[in-house]
Coordinates of C-alpha atoms in Angstrom, one line a residue:
X1 CA -26.2 -5.4 -4.7
X2 CA -23.6 -3.2 -6.3
X3 CA -23.4 -3.2 -10.0
X4 CA -20.1 -4.5 -11.4
X5 CA -18.2 -4.3 -14.7
X6 CA -15.2 -6.5 -15.6
X7 CA -11.9 -4.7 -14.9
X8 CA -10.7 -5.4 -18.4
X9 CA -13.6 -3.6 -20.1
X10 CA -13.3 -0.6 -17.8
X11 CA -9.5 -0.5 -18.5
X12 CA -10.1 -0.4 -22.2
X13 CA -12.8 2.1 -21.9
X14 CA -10.6 4.4 -19.9
X15 CA -7.3 4.0 -21.5
X16 CA -8.1 3.1 -25.1
X17 CA -10.9 5.6 -25.8
X18 CA -9.8 5.9 -29.4
X19 CA -12.5 6.5 -32.1
X20 CA -14.8 3.6 -32.8
X21 CA -13.0 1.2 -30.5
X22 CA -13.7 3.4 -27.5
X23 CA -17.3 3.8 -28.5
X24 CA -17.7 0.0 -28.9
X25 CA -16.3 -0.6 -25.4
X26 CA -18.6 2.0 -23.9
X27 CA -21.5 0.3 -25.6
X28 CA -20.4 -3.0 -24.2
X29 CA -20.2 -1.6 -20.7
X30 CA -23.7 0.0 -21.1
X31 CA -25.1 -3.4 -22.2
X32 CA -23.5 -5.1 -19.1
X33 CA -25.0 -2.4 -16.8
X34 CA -28.4 -2.8 -18.5
X35 CA -28.3 -6.6 -18.1
X36 CA -27.4 -6.3 -14.4
X37 CA -30.2 -3.8 -13.8
X38 CA -32.6 -6.4 -15.3
X39 CA -31.0 -9.2 -13.2
X40 CA -29.3 -10.9 -16.1
X41 CA -25.8 -11.3 -14.8
X42 CA -24.5 -14.4 -16.5
X43 CA -22.0 -12.4 -18.7
X44 CA -20.3 -10.9 -15.7
X45 CA -20.3 -14.2 -13.8
X46 CA -18.6 -15.8 -16.7
X47 CA -15.5 -13.8 -16.0
X48 CA -13.2 -14.2 -13.0
X49 CA -14.7 -12.5 -10.0
X50 CA -11.3 -11.2 -9.0
X51 CA -11.2 -8.9 -11.9
X52 CA -14.6 -7.3 -11.3
X53 CA -14.7 -4.0 -9.6
X54 CA -17.4 -1.8 -8.2
X55 CA -18.9 1.1 -10.2
X56 CA -19.4 3.1 -7.0
X57 CA -16.1 5.0 -7.5
X58 CA -12.4 4.7 -8.3
X59 CA -11.4 3.6 -4.7
X60 CA -12.2 -0.1 -5.4
X61 CA -10.5 0.0 -8.8
X62 CA -7.4 1.7 -7.4
X63 CA -7.3 -0.7 -4.4
X64 CA -7.5 -3.8 -6.8
X65 CA -4.8 -2.4 -9.0
X66 CA -2.5 -1.4 -6.2
X67 CA -2.9 -4.6 -4.2
X68 CA -2.0 -6.7 -7.2
X69 CA 0.9 -4.5 -8.5
X70 CA 2.1 -2.4 -5.6
X71 CA 3.0 1.3 -5.7
X72 CA 6.2 3.1 -5.0
X73 CA 6.2 5.3 -1.9
X74 CA 7.5 8.7 -3.0
X75 CA 11.0 9.9 -2.0
X76 CA 9.5 13.0 -0.4
X77 CA 7.5 11.0 2.1
X78 CA 7.5 12.1 5.7
X79 CA 9.3 10.3 8.4
X80 CA 8.8 12.3 11.7
X81 CA 11.9 12.6 13.7
X82 CA 10.0 11.9 16.9
X83 CA 8.9 8.6 15.5
X84 CA 12.5 7.6 15.3
X85 CA 13.9 9.2 18.4
X86 CA 11.0 8.9 20.9
X87 CA 9.5 5.6 19.8
X88 CA 11.5 3.2 17.7
X89 CA 14.9 3.7 19.3
X90 CA 13.7 4.0 22.9
X91 CA 13.2 0.8 25.0
X92 CA 9.5 0.1 25.7
X93 CA 8.2 -2.6 28.0
X94 CA 5.6 -3.5 25.4
X95 CA 6.2 -3.9 21.7
X96 CA 9.8 -2.8 22.0
X97 CA 11.6 -2.4 18.7
X98 CA 14.8 -0.8 20.0
X99 CA 16.5 -4.2 20.8
X100 CA 15.8 -5.5 17.3
X101 CA 17.0 -2.3 15.6
X102 CA 20.2 -2.3 17.8
X103 CA 21.1 -5.6 16.1
X104 CA 21.5 -3.7 12.9
X105 CA 23.6 -1.0 14.7
X106 CA 20.7 1.5 14.9
X107 CA 20.7 3.3 18.3
X108 CA 19.6 6.6 19.8
X109 CA 23.1 7.9 19.0
X110 CA 22.5 7.6 15.2
X111 CA 18.8 8.2 14.4
X112 CA 19.6 9.6 11.0
X113 CA 21.1 6.3 10.0
X114 CA 17.8 4.5 10.7
X115 CA 15.9 7.2 8.8
X116 CA 18.2 6.8 5.8
X117 CA 17.8 3.0 5.9
X118 CA 14.0 3.4 5.9
X119 CA 14.2 5.7 2.8
X120 CA 16.5 3.1 1.1
X121 CA 13.9 0.4 1.9
X122 CA 11.1 2.3 0.1
X123 CA 13.3 3.0 -2.9
X124 CA 13.9 -0.7 -3.6
X125 CA 10.5 -2.3 -2.6
X126 CA 6.9 -1.7 -3.6
X127 CA 4.1 -0.9 -1.2
X128 CA 1.0 -3.0 -1.1
X129 CA -2.2 -1.3 0.1
X130 CA -3.5 -2.9 3.3
X131 CA -6.6 -1.0 4.4
X132 CA -8.2 2.4 4.6
X133 CA -9.9 4.5 7.2
X134 CA -11.0 8.1 7.8
X135 CA -7.3 9.2 7.8
X136 CA -6.4 7.6 4.5
X137 CA -4.9 4.5 2.9
X138 CA -2.4 2.3 4.8
X139 CA 0.4 0.6 2.9
X140 CA 3.0 -2.1 3.9
X141 CA 6.5 -2.2 2.5
X142 CA 8.4 -5.4 3.3
X143 CA 12.1 -5.8 2.9
X144 CA 15.4 -5.5 4.7
X145 CA 16.9 -2.5 6.5
X146 CA 20.5 -2.3 5.6
X147 CA 22.2 -2.2 9.0
X148 CA 25.1 0.2 9.7
X149 CA 27.1 -2.7 11.1
X150 CA 26.5 -5.0 8.1
X151 CA 23.6 -6.9 9.6
X152 CA 20.4 -6.6 7.6
X153 CA 17.1 -6.6 9.4
X154 CA 13.9 -8.0 7.8
X155 CA 11.1 -5.6 8.5
X156 CA 7.6 -4.5 7.4
X157 CA 7.1 -0.7 7.4
X158 CA 3.7 0.8 7.6
X159 CA 2.8 4.0 5.7
X160 CA -0.2 6.2 5.6
X161 CA -1.2 8.1 2.5
X162 CA -3.1 10.9 4.1
X163 CA -6.6 11.6 2.8
X164 CA -6.4 15.3 3.5
X165 CA -3.4 16.0 1.3
X166 CA -2.3 12.8 -0.4
X167 CA 1.1 12.9 1.4
X168 CA 2.7 9.6 2.5
X169 CA 3.8 9.5 6.1
X170 CA 5.8 6.7 7.9
X171 CA 3.7 5.2 10.8
X172 CA 5.9 2.4 12.2
X173 CA 8.0 -0.7 11.4
X174 CA 7.8 -4.2 12.6
X175 CA 10.2 -7.1 12.6
X176 CA 9.0 -9.7 10.1
X177 CA 7.3 -12.6 11.8
X178 CA 9.6 -15.2 10.3
X179 CA 12.6 -13.7 12.1
X180 CA 11.4 -11.5 14.9
X181 CA 14.6 -11.6 17.0
X182 CA 17.9 -13.0 16.0
X183 CA 19.9 -15.0 18.4

C-alpha cells in the first residue's frame, strides 16, 4: 500500500516553506508518514480521498493538479503537416474525418487553414490530461474549430507531451460525440 499525504499539506510544504511555518508543515507531514508506517491511518482517512496523492513521485501530484485545472498547450506545439494533408483531409473508409472537416470549409486545398484553426482552439481552451504511456502524457482539448466558411465544428483534439523532450505534439482530432456529423 502506497503511503499518502493530503495534497493540501504537501502544497503548503512545497510553496509556503517560510521560516517556522514551513518547518511546522514538514513536521506534520513527517507525523502522518510515521502514523501510516505504523498502520494508524485515521488522520489521512478523515480528509477527502480525492485530495490525497502518492508520495512515490511528482507524476501523481501533477496528474491530479492538471486533471482538475487543465493546462495550456504551448503556442510552439508541433502539428505535423502530414497529419493534416495525409490523414485528416484525405477520405478514409474507416474513421474518416475529411467529410466532417469539409463542413467547416477545410479541404486538401487549404490545409494551413485547418492548422491555424487548431492553433486557435488551443489558445482558447485548456487541456485535460487523459493518460500516460511510454511515449509521454496524452491531453484532450475540447472546443470548436472556427470554420473558414463560418460553420464552427465541435471537436476534441488529442495531444502528446513527449516524455523524451517535453514538447507537445498534435496527434489527432475527433468530432465530439454529441454532434458527430451535421445534417
